[in-house]
Amino acid sequence: MKNNFDRILSSEDVMRRRATLLQRMHIDGPLLILLLTLAAGSLFVLYSASGKSWDLLAKQATSFGIGLVSMIVIAQLEPRFMARWVPLAYVIGVSLLVVVDVMGHNAMGATRWINIPGVIRFQPSEFLKIIMPATIAWYLSKRTLPPQLKHVCISLLLIGIPFILIVRQPDLGTSLLILAGGAFVLFMGGLRWRWILSVVAAAVPVSVAMWYFVMHDYQKQRVLTFLDPESDPLGTGWNIIQSKAAIGSGGVFGKGWLMGTQSHLDFLPESHTDFIIAVMGEEFGLVGICVLLLIYLLLIGRGLVITAQAQTLFGKLLAGSLTMTFFVYVFVNIGMVSGLLPVVGVPLPFISYGGTSLVTLLSAFGVLMSIHTHRKWIAQV
């Protein structure tokens, strides 16, 4: 027995000696390469989409730097340590949403930010994209799975509080992403199919209720525009029509970097934020879009591998939820820009301009790296 134990320890020492610098830093190499590739490519696209604005480019590059530091720091934290502080993070996150609701900074008709003059302006709802799935994963990991009805109800309550606060801002896109993040944890926790089918069946009456009692006039108009963009081609349908024109005009190989007309002639609104993939489609064509989708696919695939190899229930639930939420992030943005989904204001991950969103996304991948690199050495022998 003692010899076997000594052999395991010796093997563990060998594994540690063979560990690369990235492994010792708890950084996953494949994820890092893919993220740096996206970072470099996004700066090229953003420079063109922003009308050659060095100011926006510098701010985005700074956000990337802050996000990478956050990712590296979070990757050093063990999942057990994260789980210990999740409840406090949830309370702080919800408290910040309450602050936004009471005295938040208003911009373009929405109150989504906390503004500290001369210091920082940030969007607390972005942080809930990590905190929400982590909270449900923490709660369910301490219960017997599949979850009982009372545990499902408590989970839905934990999801519903920030969801309602974010809808009030209003920010339907972010609220749906946070709802999806919590729902994915429940699904991976073994939610019974009869409950899932019940939720699907309730989708119609809930949608009707949201239409009459929750959604604002501009949100309703977005849905109507999605159904028939040509009904108001110079008004609410303008964005979608111009976006489709930009993507279609790019053809297979695109017009070339800085050669796009829809964005540079100001036909395409929000070209550096929500509709930036239309700029990419016009300048880099189908080939450029396929390369971007391939990188996204590799990121999602790596996230699923990390989910499958996670050794704790908390880590498995959290990694799976973050990965699938990232997929929804990409799917919703591309779907709304191409006219397949209503416009809900979801930026394209890592490509669209936005500091808080970028830092949050990189922090989420830091969580994935932590879950993967803090596996026990003895399990690898």
Short mmCIF file of N, CA, C and O in Angstrom, two decimals, residues 173-219:
data_model
loop_
_atom_site.label_atom_id
_atom_site.label_comp_id
_atom_site.label_asym_id
_atom_site.label_seq_id
_atom_site.Cartn_x
_atom_site.Cartn_y
_atom_site.Cartn_z
N GLY A 173 -31.87 42.40 -24.02
CA GLY A 173 -30.85 41.47 -24.48
C GLY A 173 -30.04 40.88 -23.35
O GLY A 173 -29.88 39.66 -23.24
N THR A 174 -29.51 41.74 -22.46
CA THR A 174 -28.72 41.25 -21.34
C THR A 174 -29.55 40.42 -20.38
O THR A 174 -29.10 39.41 -19.85
N SER A 175 -30.81 40.84 -20.14
CA SER A 175 -31.67 40.09 -19.23
C SER A 175 -31.93 38.68 -19.75
O SER A 175 -31.95 37.71 -18.98
N LEU A 176 -32.09 38.54 -21.07
CA LEU A 176 -32.31 37.21 -21.65
C LEU A 176 -31.06 36.35 -21.56
O LEU A 176 -31.14 35.13 -21.34
N LEU A 177 -29.88 36.96 -21.71
CA LEU A 177 -28.63 36.21 -21.57
C LEU A 177 -28.44 35.71 -20.14
O LEU A 177 -28.00 34.58 -19.92
N ILE A 178 -28.79 36.53 -19.17
CA ILE A 178 -28.68 36.13 -17.78
C ILE A 178 -29.70 35.04 -17.46
O ILE A 178 -29.41 34.07 -16.74
N LEU A 179 -30.90 35.18 -18.01
CA LEU A 179 -31.91 34.13 -17.85
C LEU A 179 -31.42 32.82 -18.46
O LEU A 179 -31.57 31.74 -17.85
N ALA A 180 -30.80 32.90 -19.63
CA ALA A 180 -30.27 31.69 -20.28
C ALA A 180 -29.16 31.06 -19.46
O ALA A 180 -29.07 29.84 -19.34
N GLY A 181 -28.29 31.90 -18.87
CA GLY A 181 -27.19 31.38 -18.06
C GLY A 181 -27.68 30.55 -16.88
O GLY A 181 -27.17 29.46 -16.61
N GLY A 182 -28.69 31.06 -16.17
CA GLY A 182 -29.25 30.29 -15.06
C GLY A 182 -30.01 29.07 -15.53
O GLY A 182 -29.93 28.00 -14.90
N ALA A 183 -30.73 29.20 -16.65
CA ALA A 183 -31.51 28.08 -17.17
C ALA A 183 -30.62 26.94 -17.63
O ALA A 183 -30.96 25.76 -17.45
N PHE A 184 -29.45 27.26 -18.19
CA PHE A 184 -28.54 26.21 -18.64
C PHE A 184 -28.03 25.38 -17.45
O PHE A 184 -27.84 24.17 -17.57
N VAL A 185 -27.81 26.04 -16.32
CA VAL A 185 -27.37 25.30 -15.13
C VAL A 185 -28.46 24.33 -14.69
O VAL A 185 -28.19 23.17 -14.36
N LEU A 186 -29.70 24.79 -14.67
CA LEU A 186 -30.82 23.91 -14.31
C LEU A 186 -30.92 22.74 -15.27
O LEU A 186 -31.15 21.59 -14.86
N PHE A 187 -30.77 23.01 -16.55
CA PHE A 187 -30.85 21.94 -17.55
C PHE A 187 -29.74 20.92 -17.34
O PHE A 187 -29.99 19.70 -17.37
N MET A 188 -28.52 21.39 -17.12
CA MET A 188 -27.40 20.47 -16.92
C MET A 188 -27.51 19.74 -15.59
O MET A 188 -26.92 18.67 -15.42
N GLY A 189 -28.25 20.33 -14.65
CA GLY A 189 -28.45 19.67 -13.37
C GLY A 189 -29.46 18.54 -13.42
O GLY A 189 -29.72 17.90 -12.39
N GLY A 190 -30.03 18.29 -14.60
CA GLY A 190 -30.95 17.16 -14.76
C GLY A 190 -32.41 17.54 -14.59
O GLY A 190 -33.21 16.72 -14.11
N LEU A 191 -32.75 18.77 -14.97
CA LEU A 191 -34.15 19.21 -14.88
C LEU A 191 -35.05 18.25 -15.65
O LEU A 191 -34.77 17.89 -16.79
N ARG A 192 -36.12 17.82 -15.00
CA ARG A 192 -37.00 16.82 -15.61
C ARG A 192 -37.66 17.37 -16.86
O ARG A 192 -38.06 18.53 -16.93
N TRP A 193 -37.84 16.47 -17.85
CA TRP A 193 -38.35 16.89 -19.14
C TRP A 193 -39.78 17.39 -19.05
O TRP A 193 -40.18 18.28 -19.80
N ARG A 194 -40.56 16.86 -18.15
CA ARG A 194 -41.94 17.34 -18.05
C ARG A 194 -41.98 18.80 -17.59
O ARG A 194 -42.88 19.56 -17.97
N TRP A 195 -41.01 19.20 -16.78
CA TRP A 195 -40.94 20.60 -16.36
C TRP A 195 -40.46 21.47 -17.52
O TRP A 195 -40.92 22.60 -17.69
N ILE A 196 -39.51 20.94 -18.29
CA ILE A 196 -39.03 21.70 -19.45
C ILE A 196 -40.16 21.91 -20.45
O ILE A 196 -40.35 23.02 -20.97
N LEU A 197 -40.93 20.86 -20.72
CA LEU A 197 -42.05 20.98 -21.65
C LEU A 197 -43.12 21.93 -21.11
O LEU A 197 -43.77 22.64 -21.87
N SER A 198 -43.28 21.95 -19.80
CA SER A 198 -44.24 22.88 -19.20
C SER A 198 -43.81 24.33 -19.42
O SER A 198 -44.64 25.20 -19.72
N VAL A 199 -42.50 24.58 -19.31
CA VAL A 199 -41.97 25.92 -19.56
C VAL A 199 -42.17 26.31 -21.02
O VAL A 199 -42.56 27.45 -21.33
N VAL A 200 -41.91 25.36 -21.92
CA VAL A 200 -42.12 25.63 -23.35
C VAL A 200 -43.58 25.96 -23.63
O VAL A 200 -43.91 26.88 -24.38
N ALA A 201 -44.48 25.18 -23.00
CA ALA A 201 -45.91 25.43 -23.19
C ALA A 201 -46.34 26.78 -22.64
O ALA A 201 -47.26 27.42 -23.17
N ALA A 202 -45.65 27.22 -21.59
CA ALA A 202 -46.01 28.51 -20.97
C ALA A 202 -45.38 29.69 -21.71
O ALA A 202 -45.68 30.85 -21.38
N ALA A 203 -44.53 29.40 -22.71
CA ALA A 203 -43.83 30.48 -23.41
C ALA A 203 -44.80 31.43 -24.11
O ALA A 203 -44.60 32.65 -24.11
N VAL A 204 -45.86 30.88 -24.68
CA VAL A 204 -46.81 31.72 -25.42
C VAL A 204 -47.53 32.69 -24.50
O VAL A 204 -47.50 33.92 -24.74
N PRO A 205 -48.21 32.22 -23.44
CA PRO A 205 -48.88 33.19 -22.55
C PRO A 205 -47.90 34.17 -21.89
O PRO A 205 -48.24 35.34 -21.69
N VAL A 206 -46.68 33.71 -21.57
CA VAL A 206 -45.69 34.60 -20.97
C VAL A 206 -45.28 35.68 -21.97
O VAL A 206 -45.14 36.86 -21.62
N SER A 207 -45.11 35.28 -23.23
CA SER A 207 -44.74 36.25 -24.27
C SER A 207 -45.83 37.29 -24.45
O SER A 207 -45.55 38.48 -24.62
N VAL A 208 -47.08 36.83 -24.43
CA VAL A 208 -48.21 37.77 -24.56
C VAL A 208 -48.22 38.75 -23.38
O VAL A 208 -48.41 39.96 -23.56
N ALA A 209 -47.98 38.23 -22.18
CA ALA A 209 -47.96 39.09 -20.99
C ALA A 209 -46.81 40.10 -21.07
O ALA A 209 -47.00 41.28 -20.72
N MET A 210 -45.65 39.65 -21.53
CA MET A 210 -44.52 40.57 -21.67
C MET A 210 -44.82 41.65 -22.71
O MET A 210 -44.45 42.82 -22.54
N TRP A 211 -45.52 41.27 -23.77
CA TRP A 211 -45.85 42.24 -24.83
C TRP A 211 -46.73 43.37 -24.28
O TRP A 211 -46.51 44.54 -24.58
N TYR A 212 -47.70 43.03 -23.45
CA TYR A 212 -48.66 44.04 -22.98
C TYR A 212 -48.21 44.75 -21.71
O TYR A 212 -48.59 45.91 -21.48
N PHE A 213 -47.40 44.09 -20.87
CA PHE A 213 -47.12 44.66 -19.56
C PHE A 213 -45.65 44.96 -19.28
O PHE A 213 -45.34 45.67 -18.33
N VAL A 214 -44.73 44.42 -20.08
CA VAL A 214 -43.30 44.56 -19.79
C VAL A 214 -42.57 45.33 -20.88
O VAL A 214 -41.81 46.27 -20.59
N MET A 215 -42.78 44.96 -22.12
CA MET A 215 -41.99 45.52 -23.22
C MET A 215 -42.35 46.98 -23.47
O MET A 215 -43.51 47.38 -23.42
N HIS A 216 -41.31 47.78 -23.77
CA HIS A 216 -41.51 49.18 -24.11
C HIS A 216 -41.89 49.31 -25.58
O HIS A 216 -41.76 48.36 -26.36
N ASP A 217 -42.34 50.49 -25.95
CA ASP A 217 -42.81 50.69 -27.33
C ASP A 217 -41.71 50.42 -28.35
O ASP A 217 -41.96 49.81 -29.39
N TYR A 218 -40.46 50.86 -28.06
CA TYR A 218 -39.38 50.64 -29.02
C TYR A 218 -39.05 49.16 -29.15
O TYR A 218 -38.62 48.68 -30.22
N GLN A 219 -39.22 48.38 -28.05
CA GLN A 219 -38.97 46.94 -28.11
C GLN A 219 -40.04 46.25 -28.94
O GLN A 219 -39.75 45.33 -29.72
#
